[in-house]
Amino acid sequence: LPSAGGEAFRLTQSKEGIRSFEWTPDSKSIIYLTSEPRTPASQFPQDEKRKQKNDAVVENGEKLRRQFWVVNVEERKSDLIFPGDFGIADFSLSPDGLQIAFTSNETGEVNDYHRHRLFVLDISPGASTGPIPIDCRPGSKFNPRWSPDGSRIAFDRRENGHPDIYSIGVNGNNLRQVT
């Protein structure tokens, strides 16, 4: 919805909805997390369930990879950034807009919450590497947030059910317990 007034317009065509999103620093694009598109054969049953207002969740049902996309707000065109994995939970865009910090258990299994690790993905033009694990120590990691200068990432780490906030250098060094 334009802040100066006017009609709202749709930016994405993701049938599975948007899990989370962040503006890029230049405010020209939005990075978003969504589930991969279903094949036509697997989409038909989902459409039928929606028509019947059937919102039942099937335990151990079909899993879809969670993917990062970018949409240019002016052009309204989306491009896939990273094909993702099944367990991406949340993410944060770096202050320069060139990296994404995210957490994932890589399985998508709800009961694998204790396996969430912290990753950094380089999305700068020409980047060819995949996500790099930053903290592989025991305990689940959630809610990554970049420091204003982009040198560190704060996150919620839970070990044995006890939550604390930690901070780590982008290179995976210098882990600090903040709380």
Short mmCIF file of C-alpha atoms in Angstrom, two decimals:
data_model
loop_
_atom_site.label_atom_id
_atom_site.label_comp_id
_atom_site.label_asym_id
_atom_site.label_seq_id
_atom_site.Cartn_x
_atom_site.Cartn_y
_atom_site.Cartn_z
CA LEU A 1 0.00 0.00 0.00
CA PRO A 2 1.66 3.26 -1.05
CA SER A 3 2.21 5.52 1.98
CA ALA A 4 1.23 8.57 -0.10
CA GLY A 5 -2.17 7.03 -0.78
CA GLY A 6 -3.65 4.82 -3.44
CA GLU A 7 -4.64 1.22 -3.75
CA ALA A 8 -2.83 -1.75 -2.29
CA PHE A 9 -1.23 -4.14 -4.78
CA ARG A 10 -0.05 -7.72 -4.56
CA LEU A 11 3.70 -8.34 -4.66
CA THR A 12 4.02 -12.13 -4.53
CA GLN A 13 2.24 -15.13 -5.99
CA SER A 14 3.25 -17.68 -3.35
CA LYS A 15 0.35 -20.13 -2.90
CA GLU A 16 1.76 -21.34 0.41
CA GLY A 17 1.87 -17.83 1.85
CA ILE A 18 4.77 -15.84 3.23
CA ARG A 19 6.33 -17.05 6.49
CA SER A 20 8.36 -13.87 7.14
CA PHE A 21 9.92 -10.95 5.26
CA GLU A 22 12.34 -8.03 5.53
CA TRP A 23 12.93 -4.90 3.47
CA THR A 24 16.33 -4.54 1.84
CA PRO A 25 18.34 -1.51 3.07
CA ASP A 26 17.58 0.47 -0.11
CA SER A 27 13.81 -0.18 0.31
CA LYS A 28 13.54 -1.27 -3.32
CA SER A 29 13.05 -4.98 -2.61
CA ILE A 30 11.75 -7.38 0.00
CA ILE A 31 13.43 -10.67 0.96
CA TYR A 32 10.86 -13.27 1.99
CA LEU A 33 10.68 -16.84 3.22
CA THR A 34 8.04 -19.14 1.75
CA SER A 35 7.48 -22.82 1.10
CA GLU A 36 8.44 -24.18 -2.30
CA PRO A 37 5.66 -24.36 -4.90
CA ARG A 38 3.81 -27.65 -5.07
CA THR A 39 3.71 -29.71 -8.23
CA PRO A 40 0.35 -29.56 -10.06
CA ALA A 41 -0.38 -33.14 -8.97
CA SER A 42 0.12 -32.34 -5.29
CA GLN A 43 -1.57 -28.92 -5.53
CA PHE A 44 -4.96 -30.30 -6.63
CA PRO A 45 -5.75 -32.02 -3.27
CA GLN A 46 -4.71 -28.85 -1.43
CA ASP A 47 -7.08 -26.74 -3.54
CA GLU A 48 -9.90 -29.20 -2.85
CA LYS A 49 -9.22 -29.04 0.90
CA ARG A 50 -9.38 -25.22 0.79
CA LYS A 51 -12.68 -25.28 -1.10
CA GLN A 52 -14.11 -27.58 1.58
CA LYS A 53 -12.64 -25.36 4.32
CA ASN A 54 -10.71 -28.39 5.58
CA ASP A 55 -7.74 -27.09 7.56
CA ALA A 56 -6.75 -30.36 9.24
CA VAL A 57 -3.02 -30.89 9.62
CA VAL A 58 -1.66 -34.34 8.84
CA GLU A 59 1.14 -35.50 11.13
CA ASN A 60 4.19 -36.62 9.11
CA GLY A 61 2.50 -35.40 5.93
CA GLU A 62 4.12 -33.84 2.90
CA LYS A 63 7.00 -31.48 3.65
CA LEU A 64 7.96 -28.55 1.48
CA ARG A 65 11.36 -26.89 1.41
CA ARG A 66 11.41 -23.34 2.76
CA GLN A 67 12.98 -20.98 0.27
CA PHE A 68 14.34 -17.44 0.20
CA TRP A 69 13.01 -15.16 -2.54
CA VAL A 70 13.45 -11.48 -3.37
CA VAL A 71 10.75 -9.32 -4.93
CA ASN A 72 11.45 -5.96 -6.54
CA VAL A 73 8.65 -3.69 -5.29
CA GLU A 74 8.52 -1.50 -8.41
CA GLU A 75 8.66 -4.34 -10.94
CA ARG A 76 6.67 -6.79 -8.76
CA LYS A 77 8.91 -9.60 -9.98
CA SER A 78 10.13 -12.36 -7.65
CA ASP A 79 13.38 -14.29 -8.00
CA LEU A 80 14.55 -17.34 -6.08
CA ILE A 81 17.63 -16.59 -3.95
CA PHE A 82 18.13 -19.96 -2.23
CA PRO A 83 16.22 -23.24 -2.70
CA GLY A 84 16.39 -23.71 1.05
CA ASP A 85 15.72 -26.74 3.18
CA PHE A 86 12.82 -28.20 5.16
CA GLY A 87 13.68 -26.72 8.55
CA ILE A 88 14.35 -22.99 8.11
CA ALA A 89 12.65 -21.26 11.03
CA ASP A 90 13.53 -17.57 10.98
CA PHE A 91 15.96 -15.14 9.40
CA SER A 92 17.50 -11.70 9.53
CA LEU A 93 18.98 -9.64 6.67
CA SER A 94 22.39 -8.05 7.29
CA PRO A 95 22.57 -4.23 7.50
CA ASP A 96 24.23 -4.07 4.07
CA GLY A 97 21.64 -6.45 2.57
CA LEU A 98 24.30 -8.89 1.32
CA GLN A 99 23.88 -11.74 3.81
CA ILE A 100 21.06 -13.62 5.49
CA ALA A 101 21.45 -15.15 8.95
CA PHE A 102 18.95 -17.94 9.52
CA THR A 103 18.22 -20.89 11.77
CA SER A 104 17.32 -24.37 10.59
CA ASN A 105 17.07 -27.90 11.93
CA GLU A 106 17.40 -29.05 8.28
CA THR A 107 14.74 -31.76 8.76
CA GLY A 108 11.52 -29.80 9.13
CA GLU A 109 10.49 -32.15 11.95
CA VAL A 110 8.76 -30.25 14.75
CA ASN A 111 10.34 -32.48 17.39
CA ASP A 112 13.84 -31.61 16.14
CA TYR A 113 13.62 -28.13 17.68
CA HIS A 114 16.76 -28.90 19.71
CA ARG A 115 18.76 -29.30 16.46
CA HIS A 116 18.33 -25.75 15.12
CA ARG A 117 21.67 -24.31 14.06
CA LEU A 118 22.70 -20.84 12.95
CA PHE A 119 23.74 -20.28 9.30
CA VAL A 120 24.87 -17.34 7.17
CA LEU A 121 24.06 -17.20 3.46
CA ASP A 122 25.94 -14.80 1.15
CA ILE A 123 23.43 -13.30 -1.33
CA SER A 124 25.74 -10.69 -2.86
CA PRO A 125 25.83 -10.56 -6.68
CA GLY A 126 27.97 -13.40 -7.99
CA ALA A 127 28.03 -15.32 -4.69
CA SER A 128 28.24 -19.04 -5.33
CA THR A 129 28.60 -20.63 -1.92
CA GLY A 130 25.74 -22.15 0.03
CA PRO A 131 24.90 -21.45 3.64
CA ILE A 132 27.76 -21.65 6.12
CA PRO A 133 27.06 -23.00 9.64
CA ILE A 134 28.14 -20.43 12.20
CA ASP A 135 27.46 -22.11 15.55
CA CYS A 136 27.31 -25.90 15.80
CA ARG A 137 27.50 -26.10 19.60
CA PRO A 138 24.73 -28.01 21.43
CA GLY A 139 21.44 -26.24 22.00
CA SER A 140 18.84 -24.84 19.66
CA LYS A 141 19.25 -21.41 18.09
CA PHE A 142 16.43 -19.02 17.14
CA ASN A 143 15.74 -15.35 16.32
CA PRO A 144 19.04 -14.22 14.74
CA ARG A 145 19.62 -10.45 14.65
CA TRP A 146 22.57 -8.58 13.16
CA SER A 147 24.60 -5.99 15.02
CA PRO A 148 24.31 -2.50 13.44
CA ASP A 149 27.81 -2.80 11.96
CA GLY A 150 27.15 -6.31 10.57
CA SER A 151 30.08 -7.91 12.38
CA ARG A 152 28.09 -10.00 14.90
CA ILE A 153 24.85 -11.93 15.17
CA ALA A 154 22.81 -12.15 18.35
CA PHE A 155 20.50 -15.13 18.82
CA ASP A 156 18.37 -16.96 21.34
CA ARG A 157 20.10 -20.22 22.36
CA ARG A 158 18.32 -22.83 24.40
CA GLU A 159 20.10 -25.67 26.07
CA ASN A 160 18.23 -28.03 28.40
CA GLY A 161 15.16 -25.78 28.14
CA HIS A 162 16.98 -22.73 29.52
CA PRO A 163 16.98 -19.74 27.13
CA ASP A 164 19.84 -17.25 26.94
CA ILE A 165 20.92 -14.62 24.43
CA TYR A 166 24.29 -15.11 22.79
CA SER A 167 26.34 -13.09 20.34
CA ILE A 168 28.82 -14.53 17.83
CA GLY A 169 31.13 -13.10 15.18
CA VAL A 170 29.97 -13.60 11.58
CA ASN A 171 32.99 -15.85 11.03
CA GLY A 172 31.80 -18.15 13.87
CA ASN A 173 34.41 -16.98 16.38
CA ASN A 174 34.15 -15.17 19.69
CA LEU A 175 30.89 -16.60 21.11
CA ARG A 176 29.64 -14.49 24.03
CA GLN A 177 26.81 -15.19 26.43
CA VAL A 178 24.89 -11.90 26.83
CA THR A 179 22.29 -13.01 29.41
#
